[in-house]
Amino acid sequence: MIIEKEAVESFNRKYRAKHERQFSWLKEELSEQGVDTEALVAQLQAFQVAIPSWALGTGGTRFGRFAGGGEPGSLEQKIEDIGLLHALNKSSGAISLHIPWDIPEDPAHIKKLAESHGIRFDAVNSNTFQDQKGQQLSYKFGSLCHTDAAVRKQAVAHNIEVIRHGMALGSKSLSLWLSDGSCFPGQQNLARAFNYTLESLREIYEALPEGWQFLVEYKPYEPNFYSTVIQDWGTSHLLCSKLGEKANVLVDLGHHLPNTNIEQIVAILINEKRLGGFHFNDSKYGDDDLTVGSIRPYMLFLIFNELVEGIRQSGGDSNAYAWMIDASHNVKDPLEDLLQSVEAILLAYAQAMLINRESLDNAQLANDAGRAQQILQQAFRTDVRPLVKEAMLRSGAALDPLGLFRELKVRERLIEERGASSQATGL
Ligand code: AOS
Ligand code: ZN
Ligand code: ZN
C-alpha cells in the first residue's frame, strides 16, 4: 500500500485553519521569549529516526505472541511499511536492518525500493544472541567472549558479513549488542570474558570501512541474569576507547538499572565525544521496550536537553548521531506505536530546544536551583505540538499522522493485502 501525496494534502486541508491559529499564537508567545521559531521548525524537519526492520510486527514476550494481522512477511514489505510511516510523518526516513533476520538477497533492488520511499539505510545490526538454522557452533555460552576460539571466530566472521551487507546498501555503521554473559556466579571468568570480547571486537573494528562507525551497545542483564560482559556505559566506553575513534557508545533507554540518571550518562558521553547512537523506547521496570514517552516523558525531555547540547557541538546537525526506535509491540498496532514514538521524540526535542540556555547557565553558575528548575519546566510545560505539526506540514507530512493512518484504514488494508495471519520475520 502506498499513501499518495494527495491523500495527505486533502487530510491537511481539513485541519489547516485550526493548526494555523494555534501555530501563530505559539509563534508570537515564543518570539516574546526570544525564540527563533523558524530555526526550531527547520531543526525538527531535519530530524530523522530510523525504524528497525524487526519492529514492524508484533514482538510478543516469552509468554507468547499475539500476531496482529497484515504484518510484513518480507524485507520488501517491511520497507513498504516504513514507507507508509515516512509518508505520514516525514520523520522516519531510515531503516536499520537486522542480519540474518532480513538479509537483502538483491541489494541493488532493495536499495532502489527504499530510495523510492525516501528511505536510507542506517546502522546494520548483527546477531550473535541466537543460533540460526544450520549454524555450525552454538552461542549458548557466548559469542565474542566464548571460551572456544572457534566460536569467537565464527561470531567475528558474522559481524564482518553484516558489514558487507551494509556496504552494499550504503549503510555507514555497524551496531552491536551482545547478550554474552553468565547466569550464575563462578560460571564465567569475568576478566577473561572481557579480554576475549575486546580481542574479538578489535578484529571486527579492523574490518570497518572508511567513514564507518562501530556502535557498541550495553545492557545490565537479560538474557543473562548474573553478569553481562558489556553491562554498562562505562564498560562500553572502555572498550570503545581501546578500539579507536570509529567506536562509540550506543545508549538504549531501557538498558539501565532502575532510577539510573541516564541524562547524566548522555552528558558525559557527549563531553567525551563518545556518544554514537541512541535506541529510543520507554520502560517502567527493565528493558520493557514500550512506546517512547509513554511512561517517563520528563526524563526524555531531560535527555534531550543534553542531546541539544551534543547537536550544537556537532554544528547543529542532528543526524550526527544514529537515532533509532528500539521497541517491541505487544498490545498496540506496531505502526501506530511507531508513529506515537516518533511524535514523542520530536516533542521532547522541540521542548528541549525551547530551554533558555543562557539563563540556565547563569542560574547554574549562581547555584540557583529554584530558577534552574523553573527554566527547565517552563520549556517542558509548553505545548509544542503546533511546532511539530508545522514541521510536518512543511515537510509534506500529515498534520496528524495517526489520525490519517486510522482514517485511511491502513491496517485493515494491509490485512486485506497480506492476510490476517501473516507474521513478520524476525524475533
Ligand atoms: C536488546 O535488548 C537490544 O536492545 C538490541 O538493541 C535489540 O533490541 C536487538 O539487538 C534486536 O536486534
Ligand atoms: Zn537496543
Ligand atoms: Zn533492549
JSON list of N, CA and C in Angstrom, two decimals, residues 105-163:
[
{"chain": "A", "resi": 105, "resn": "GLU", "atom": "N", "xyz": [18.68, -10.17, -0.35]},
{"chain": "A", "resi": 105, "resn": "GLU", "atom": "CA", "xyz": [19.19, -11.11, -1.36]},
{"chain": "A", "resi": 105, "resn": "GLU", "atom": "C", "xyz": [19.69, -10.35, -2.59]},
{"chain": "A", "resi": 106, "resn": "ASP", "atom": "N", "xyz": [18.94, -9.30, -2.94]},
{"chain": "A", "resi": 106, "resn": "ASP", "atom": "CA", "xyz": [19.32, -8.50, -4.11]},
{"chain": "A", "resi": 106, "resn": "ASP", "atom": "C", "xyz": [19.47, -7.05, -3.63]},
{"chain": "A", "resi": 107, "resn": "PRO", "atom": "N", "xyz": [20.66, -6.70, -3.14]},
{"chain": "A", "resi": 107, "resn": "PRO", "atom": "CA", "xyz": [20.84, -5.38, -2.53]},
{"chain": "A", "resi": 107, "resn": "PRO", "atom": "C", "xyz": [20.50, -4.21, -3.43]},
{"chain": "A", "resi": 108, "resn": "ALA", "atom": "N", "xyz": [20.83, -4.33, -4.73]},
{"chain": "A", "resi": 108, "resn": "ALA", "atom": "CA", "xyz": [20.57, -3.20, -5.63]},
{"chain": "A", "resi": 108, "resn": "ALA", "atom": "C", "xyz": [19.07, -2.92, -5.70]},
{"chain": "A", "resi": 109, "resn": "HIS", "atom": "N", "xyz": [18.28, -4.01, -5.77]},
{"chain": "A", "resi": 109, "resn": "HIS", "atom": "CA", "xyz": [16.82, -3.88, -5.83]},
{"chain": "A", "resi": 109, "resn": "HIS", "atom": "C", "xyz": [16.27, -3.29, -4.53]},
{"chain": "A", "resi": 110, "resn": "ILE", "atom": "N", "xyz": [16.78, -3.80, -3.42]},
{"chain": "A", "resi": 110, "resn": "ILE", "atom": "CA", "xyz": [16.33, -3.33, -2.10]},
{"chain": "A", "resi": 110, "resn": "ILE", "atom": "C", "xyz": [16.67, -1.85, -1.89]},
{"chain": "A", "resi": 111, "resn": "LYS", "atom": "N", "xyz": [17.85, -1.48, -2.33]},
{"chain": "A", "resi": 111, "resn": "LYS", "atom": "CA", "xyz": [18.30, -0.09, -2.19]},
{"chain": "A", "resi": 111, "resn": "LYS", "atom": "C", "xyz": [17.38, 0.82, -3.00]},
{"chain": "A", "resi": 112, "resn": "LYS", "atom": "N", "xyz": [17.09, 0.37, -4.21]},
{"chain": "A", "resi": 112, "resn": "LYS", "atom": "CA", "xyz": [16.23, 1.17, -5.10]},
{"chain": "A", "resi": 112, "resn": "LYS", "atom": "C", "xyz": [14.83, 1.31, -4.52]},
{"chain": "A", "resi": 113, "resn": "LEU", "atom": "N", "xyz": [14.33, 0.20, -3.99]},
{"chain": "A", "resi": 113, "resn": "LEU", "atom": "CA", "xyz": [12.99, 0.21, -3.41]},
{"chain": "A", "resi": 113, "resn": "LEU", "atom": "C", "xyz": [12.94, 1.20, -2.23]},
{"chain": "A", "resi": 114, "resn": "ALA", "atom": "N", "xyz": [13.96, 1.13, -1.38]},
{"chain": "A", "resi": 114, "resn": "ALA", "atom": "CA", "xyz": [13.99, 2.04, -0.23]},
{"chain": "A", "resi": 114, "resn": "ALA", "atom": "C", "xyz": [14.07, 3.49, -0.71]},
{"chain": "A", "resi": 115, "resn": "GLU", "atom": "N", "xyz": [14.89, 3.73, -1.70]},
{"chain": "A", "resi": 115, "resn": "GLU", "atom": "CA", "xyz": [15.03, 5.09, -2.24]},
{"chain": "A", "resi": 115, "resn": "GLU", "atom": "C", "xyz": [13.71, 5.62, -2.76]},
{"chain": "A", "resi": 116, "resn": "SER", "atom": "N", "xyz": [12.94, 4.72, -3.38]},
{"chain": "A", "resi": 116, "resn": "SER", "atom": "CA", "xyz": [11.65, 5.17, -3.94]},
{"chain": "A", "resi": 116, "resn": "SER", "atom": "C", "xyz": [10.70, 5.62, -2.82]},
{"chain": "A", "resi": 117, "resn": "HIS", "atom": "N", "xyz": [10.96, 5.21, -1.59]},
{"chain": "A", "resi": 117, "resn": "HIS", "atom": "CA", "xyz": [10.14, 5.65, -0.45]},
{"chain": "A", "resi": 117, "resn": "HIS", "atom": "C", "xyz": [10.85, 6.78, 0.32]},
{"chain": "A", "resi": 118, "resn": "GLY", "atom": "N", "xyz": [12.00, 7.20, -0.17]},
{"chain": "A", "resi": 118, "resn": "GLY", "atom": "CA", "xyz": [12.77, 8.26, 0.52]},
{"chain": "A", "resi": 118, "resn": "GLY", "atom": "C", "xyz": [13.46, 7.74, 1.77]},
{"chain": "A", "resi": 119, "resn": "ILE", "atom": "N", "xyz": [13.81, 6.45, 1.75]},
{"chain": "A", "resi": 119, "resn": "ILE", "atom": "CA", "xyz": [14.41, 5.83, 2.94]},
{"chain": "A", "resi": 119, "resn": "ILE", "atom": "C", "xyz": [15.87, 5.45, 2.69]},
{"chain": "A", "resi": 120, "resn": "ARG", "atom": "N", "xyz": [16.73, 5.81, 3.66]},
{"chain": "A", "resi": 120, "resn": "ARG", "atom": "CA", "xyz": [18.14, 5.40, 3.56]},
{"chain": "A", "resi": 120, "resn": "ARG", "atom": "C", "xyz": [18.42, 4.29, 4.59]},
{"chain": "A", "resi": 121, "resn": "PHE", "atom": "N", "xyz": [19.58, 3.67, 4.43]},
{"chain": "A", "resi": 121, "resn": "PHE", "atom": "CA", "xyz": [19.93, 2.58, 5.35]},
{"chain": "A", "resi": 121, "resn": "PHE", "atom": "C", "xyz": [20.80, 3.10, 6.49]},
{"chain": "A", "resi": 122, "resn": "ASP", "atom": "N", "xyz": [20.28, 2.97, 7.68]},
{"chain": "A", "resi": 122, "resn": "ASP", "atom": "CA", "xyz": [21.00, 3.38, 8.88]},
{"chain": "A", "resi": 122, "resn": "ASP", "atom": "C", "xyz": [21.89, 2.20, 9.33]},
{"chain": "A", "resi": 123, "resn": "ALA", "atom": "N", "xyz": [22.22, 2.13, 10.60]},
{"chain": "A", "resi": 123, "resn": "ALA", "atom": "CA", "xyz": [23.11, 1.08, 11.11]},
{"chain": "A", "resi": 123, "resn": "ALA", "atom": "C", "xyz": [22.60, -0.32, 10.76]},
{"chain": "A", "resi": 124, "resn": "VAL", "atom": "N", "xyz": [23.54, -1.21, 10.47]},
{"chain": "A", "resi": 124, "resn": "VAL", "atom": "CA", "xyz": [23.18, -2.63, 10.32]},
{"chain": "A", "resi": 124, "resn": "VAL", "atom": "C", "xyz": [23.49, -3.32, 11.65]},
{"chain": "A", "resi": 125, "resn": "ASN", "atom": "N", "xyz": [22.61, -4.24, 12.03]},
{"chain": "A", "resi": 125, "resn": "ASN", "atom": "CA", "xyz": [22.74, -4.91, 13.34]},
{"chain": "A", "resi": 125, "resn": "ASN", "atom": "C", "xyz": [23.13, -6.37, 13.17]},
{"chain": "A", "resi": 126, "resn": "SER", "atom": "N", "xyz": [24.12, -6.79, 13.94]},
{"chain": "A", "resi": 126, "resn": "SER", "atom": "CA", "xyz": [24.50, -8.20, 13.89]},
{"chain": "A", "resi": 126, "resn": "SER", "atom": "C", "xyz": [23.70, -8.97, 14.95]},
{"chain": "A", "resi": 127, "resn": "ASN", "atom": "N", "xyz": [23.74, -10.26, 14.86]},
{"chain": "A", "resi": 127, "resn": "ASN", "atom": "CA", "xyz": [23.02, -11.09, 15.83]},
{"chain": "A", "resi": 127, "resn": "ASN", "atom": "C", "xyz": [23.83, -12.33, 16.18]},
{"chain": "A", "resi": 128, "resn": "THR", "atom": "N", "xyz": [24.42, -12.27, 17.37]},
{"chain": "A", "resi": 128, "resn": "THR", "atom": "CA", "xyz": [25.09, -13.49, 17.87]},
{"chain": "A", "resi": 128, "resn": "THR", "atom": "C", "xyz": [24.44, -13.88, 19.20]},
{"chain": "A", "resi": 129, "resn": "PHE", "atom": "N", "xyz": [23.17, -13.43, 19.37]},
{"chain": "A", "resi": 129, "resn": "PHE", "atom": "CA", "xyz": [22.46, -13.81, 20.60]},
{"chain": "A", "resi": 129, "resn": "PHE", "atom": "C", "xyz": [21.51, -14.98, 20.37]},
{"chain": "A", "resi": 130, "resn": "GLN", "atom": "N", "xyz": [21.48, -15.46, 19.13]},
{"chain": "A", "resi": 130, "resn": "GLN", "atom": "CA", "xyz": [20.64, -16.62, 18.81]},
{"chain": "A", "resi": 130, "resn": "GLN", "atom": "C", "xyz": [21.46, -17.56, 17.94]},
{"chain": "A", "resi": 131, "resn": "ASP", "atom": "N", "xyz": [21.06, -18.82, 17.92]},
{"chain": "A", "resi": 131, "resn": "ASP", "atom": "CA", "xyz": [21.64, -19.73, 16.94]},
{"chain": "A", "resi": 131, "resn": "ASP", "atom": "C", "xyz": [20.72, -19.76, 15.73]},
{"chain": "A", "resi": 132, "resn": "GLN", "atom": "N", "xyz": [21.30, -19.73, 14.55]},
{"chain": "A", "resi": 132, "resn": "GLN", "atom": "CA", "xyz": [20.49, -19.80, 13.34]},
{"chain": "A", "resi": 132, "resn": "GLN", "atom": "C", "xyz": [20.48, -21.23, 12.83]},
{"chain": "A", "resi": 133, "resn": "LYS", "atom": "N", "xyz": [19.49, -21.52, 12.01]},
{"chain": "A", "resi": 133, "resn": "LYS", "atom": "CA", "xyz": [19.36, -22.86, 11.44]},
{"chain": "A", "resi": 133, "resn": "LYS", "atom": "C", "xyz": [20.64, -23.21, 10.66]},
{"chain": "A", "resi": 134, "resn": "GLY", "atom": "N", "xyz": [21.19, -24.38, 10.93]},
{"chain": "A", "resi": 134, "resn": "GLY", "atom": "CA", "xyz": [22.37, -24.83, 10.18]},
{"chain": "A", "resi": 134, "resn": "GLY", "atom": "C", "xyz": [23.67, -24.22, 10.67]},
{"chain": "A", "resi": 135, "resn": "GLN", "atom": "N", "xyz": [23.59, -23.41, 11.73]},
{"chain": "A", "resi": 135, "resn": "GLN", "atom": "CA", "xyz": [24.82, -22.78, 12.25]},
{"chain": "A", "resi": 135, "resn": "GLN", "atom": "C", "xyz": [25.75, -23.84, 12.85]},
{"chain": "A", "resi": 136, "resn": "GLN", "atom": "N", "xyz": [27.03, -23.71, 12.53]},
{"chain": "A", "resi": 136, "resn": "GLN", "atom": "CA", "xyz": [27.96, -24.76, 12.95]},
{"chain": "A", "resi": 136, "resn": "GLN", "atom": "C", "xyz": [28.16, -24.83, 14.47]},
{"chain": "A", "resi": 137, "resn": "LEU", "atom": "N", "xyz": [28.47, -23.68, 15.08]},
{"chain": "A", "resi": 137, "resn": "LEU", "atom": "CA", "xyz": [28.77, -23.68, 16.52]},
{"chain": "A", "resi": 137, "resn": "LEU", "atom": "C", "xyz": [27.76, -22.84, 17.29]},
{"chain": "A", "resi": 138, "resn": "SER", "atom": "N", "xyz": [27.44, -23.25, 18.50]},
{"chain": "A", "resi": 138, "resn": "SER", "atom": "CA", "xyz": [26.37, -22.58, 19.25]},
{"chain": "A", "resi": 138, "resn": "SER", "atom": "C", "xyz": [26.86, -21.39, 20.08]},
{"chain": "A", "resi": 139, "resn": "TYR", "atom": "N", "xyz": [25.97, -20.38, 20.23]},
{"chain": "A", "resi": 139, "resn": "TYR", "atom": "CA", "xyz": [26.25, -19.22, 21.07]},
{"chain": "A", "resi": 139, "resn": "TYR", "atom": "C", "xyz": [25.64, -19.35, 22.46]},
{"chain": "A", "resi": 140, "resn": "LYS", "atom": "N", "xyz": [25.25, -20.57, 22.81]},
{"chain": "A", "resi": 140, "resn": "LYS", "atom": "CA", "xyz": [24.60, -20.76, 24.10]},
{"chain": "A", "resi": 140, "resn": "LYS", "atom": "C", "xyz": [25.43, -20.19, 25.25]},
{"chain": "A", "resi": 141, "resn": "PHE", "atom": "N", "xyz": [26.75, -20.36, 25.16]},
{"chain": "A", "resi": 141, "resn": "PHE", "atom": "CA", "xyz": [27.61, -19.84, 26.24]},
{"chain": "A", "resi": 141, "resn": "PHE", "atom": "C", "xyz": [28.44, -18.64, 25.79]},
{"chain": "A", "resi": 142, "resn": "GLY", "atom": "N", "xyz": [27.86, -17.86, 24.90]},
{"chain": "A", "resi": 142, "resn": "GLY", "atom": "CA", "xyz": [28.53, -16.64, 24.48]},
{"chain": "A", "resi": 142, "resn": "GLY", "atom": "C", "xyz": [28.99, -16.68, 23.04]},
{"chain": "A", "resi": 143, "resn": "SER", "atom": "N", "xyz": [29.40, -15.52, 22.56]},
{"chain": "A", "resi": 143, "resn": "SER", "atom": "CA", "xyz": [29.84, -15.43, 21.17]},
{"chain": "A", "resi": 143, "resn": "SER", "atom": "C", "xyz": [31.24, -14.82, 21.10]},
{"chain": "A", "resi": 144, "resn": "LEU", "atom": "N", "xyz": [31.32, -13.50, 21.18]},
{"chain": "A", "resi": 144, "resn": "LEU", "atom": "CA", "xyz": [32.64, -12.85, 21.10]},
{"chain": "A", "resi": 144, "resn": "LEU", "atom": "C", "xyz": [33.50, -13.13, 22.33]},
{"chain": "A", "resi": 145, "resn": "CYS", "atom": "N", "xyz": [32.86, -13.58, 23.41]},
{"chain": "A", "resi": 145, "resn": "CYS", "atom": "CA", "xyz": [33.60, -13.83, 24.66]},
{"chain": "A", "resi": 145, "resn": "CYS", "atom": "C", "xyz": [33.83, -15.33, 24.89]},
{"chain": "A", "resi": 146, "resn": "HIS", "atom": "N", "xyz": [33.36, -16.14, 23.98]},
{"chain": "A", "resi": 146, "resn": "HIS", "atom": "CA", "xyz": [33.33, -17.60, 24.22]},
{"chain": "A", "resi": 146, "resn": "HIS", "atom": "C", "xyz": [34.70, -18.17, 24.58]},
{"chain": "A", "resi": 147, "resn": "THR", "atom": "N", "xyz": [34.70, -19.20, 25.40]},
{"chain": "A", "resi": 147, "resn": "THR", "atom": "CA", "xyz": [35.96, -19.83, 25.80]},
{"chain": "A", "resi": 147, "resn": "THR", "atom": "C", "xyz": [36.60, -20.56, 24.62]},
{"chain": "A", "resi": 148, "resn": "ASP", "atom": "N", "xyz": [35.81, -20.93, 23.63]},
{"chain": "A", "resi": 148, "resn": "ASP", "atom": "CA", "xyz": [36.32, -21.65, 22.46]},
{"chain": "A", "resi": 148, "resn": "ASP", "atom": "C", "xyz": [36.64, -20.65, 21.33]},
{"chain": "A", "resi": 149, "resn": "ALA", "atom": "N", "xyz": [37.89, -20.64, 20.92]},
{"chain": "A", "resi": 149, "resn": "ALA", "atom": "CA", "xyz": [38.32, -19.68, 19.88]},
{"chain": "A", "resi": 149, "resn": "ALA", "atom": "C", "xyz": [37.53, -19.84, 18.59]},
{"chain": "A", "resi": 150, "resn": "ALA", "atom": "N", "xyz": [37.09, -21.06, 18.30]},
{"chain": "A", "resi": 150, "resn": "ALA", "atom": "CA", "xyz": [36.36, -21.28, 17.05]},
{"chain": "A", "resi": 150, "resn": "ALA", "atom": "C", "xyz": [35.01, -20.57, 17.06]},
{"chain": "A", "resi": 151, "resn": "VAL", "atom": "N", "xyz": [34.37, -20.52, 18.24]},
{"chain": "A", "resi": 151, "resn": "VAL", "atom": "CA", "xyz": [33.07, -19.82, 18.34]},
{"chain": "A", "resi": 151, "resn": "VAL", "atom": "C", "xyz": [33.30, -18.32, 18.17]},
{"chain": "A", "resi": 152, "resn": "ARG", "atom": "N", "xyz": [34.34, -17.83, 18.80]},
{"chain": "A", "resi": 152, "resn": "ARG", "atom": "CA", "xyz": [34.65, -16.39, 18.68]},
{"chain": "A", "resi": 152, "resn": "ARG", "atom": "C", "xyz": [34.91, -16.04, 17.21]},
{"chain": "A", "resi": 153, "resn": "LYS", "atom": "N", "xyz": [35.64, -16.92, 16.55]},
{"chain": "A", "resi": 153, "resn": "LYS", "atom": "CA", "xyz": [35.97, -16.68, 15.14]},
{"chain": "A", "resi": 153, "resn": "LYS", "atom": "C", "xyz": [34.69, -16.62, 14.29]},
{"chain": "A", "resi": 154, "resn": "GLN", "atom": "N", "xyz": [33.78, -17.55, 14.58]},
{"chain": "A", "resi": 154, "resn": "GLN", "atom": "CA", "xyz": [32.51, -17.58, 13.83]},
{"chain": "A", "resi": 154, "resn": "GLN", "atom": "C", "xyz": [31.72, -16.29, 14.05]},
{"chain": "A", "resi": 155, "resn": "ALA", "atom": "N", "xyz": [31.71, -15.82, 15.31]},
{"chain": "A", "resi": 155, "resn": "ALA", "atom": "CA", "xyz": [30.95, -14.59, 15.63]},
{"chain": "A", "resi": 155, "resn": "ALA", "atom": "C", "xyz": [31.59, -13.36, 14.99]},
{"chain": "A", "resi": 156, "resn": "VAL", "atom": "N", "xyz": [32.91, -13.34, 14.94]},
{"chain": "A", "resi": 156, "resn": "VAL", "atom": "CA", "xyz": [33.61, -12.22, 14.29]},
{"chain": "A", "resi": 156, "resn": "VAL", "atom": "C", "xyz": [33.27, -12.24, 12.80]},
{"chain": "A", "resi": 157, "resn": "ALA", "atom": "N", "xyz": [33.35, -13.43, 12.20]},
{"chain": "A", "resi": 157, "resn": "ALA", "atom": "CA", "xyz": [33.06, -13.56, 10.76]},
{"chain": "A", "resi": 157, "resn": "ALA", "atom": "C", "xyz": [31.63, -13.10, 10.46]},
{"chain": "A", "resi": 158, "resn": "HIS", "atom": "N", "xyz": [30.69, -13.41, 11.36]},
{"chain": "A", "resi": 158, "resn": "HIS", "atom": "CA", "xyz": [29.30, -12.96, 11.14]},
{"chain": "A", "resi": 158, "resn": "HIS", "atom": "C", "xyz": [29.23, -11.43, 11.10]},
{"chain": "A", "resi": 159, "resn": "ASN", "atom": "N", "xyz": [29.90, -10.79, 12.06]},
{"chain": "A", "resi": 159, "resn": "ASN", "atom": "CA", "xyz": [29.87, -9.32, 12.10]},
{"chain": "A", "resi": 159, "resn": "ASN", "atom": "C", "xyz": [30.48, -8.72, 10.83]},
{"chain": "A", "resi": 160, "resn": "ILE", "atom": "N", "xyz": [31.53, -9.37, 10.32]},
{"chain": "A", "resi": 160, "resn": "ILE", "atom": "CA", "xyz": [32.17, -8.85, 9.10]},
{"chain": "A", "resi": 160, "resn": "ILE", "atom": "C", "xyz": [31.21, -9.04, 7.90]},
{"chain": "A", "resi": 161, "resn": "GLU", "atom": "N", "xyz": [30.48, -10.13, 7.93]},
{"chain": "A", "resi": 161, "resn": "GLU", "atom": "CA", "xyz": [29.49, -10.36, 6.86]},
{"chain": "A", "resi": 161, "resn": "GLU", "atom": "C", "xyz": [28.39, -9.28, 6.93]},
{"chain": "A", "resi": 162, "resn": "VAL", "atom": "N", "xyz": [28.00, -8.92, 8.15]},
{"chain": "A", "resi": 162, "resn": "VAL", "atom": "CA", "xyz": [26.98, -7.87, 8.32]},
{"chain": "A", "resi": 162, "resn": "VAL", "atom": "C", "xyz": [27.48, -6.54, 7.75]},
{"chain": "A", "resi": 163, "resn": "ILE", "atom": "N", "xyz": [28.75, -6.25, 7.98]},
{"chain": "A", "resi": 163, "resn": "ILE", "atom": "CA", "xyz": [29.35, -5.02, 7.42]},
{"chain": "A", "resi": 163, "resn": "ILE", "atom": "C", "xyz": [29.22, -5.06, 5.90]}
]
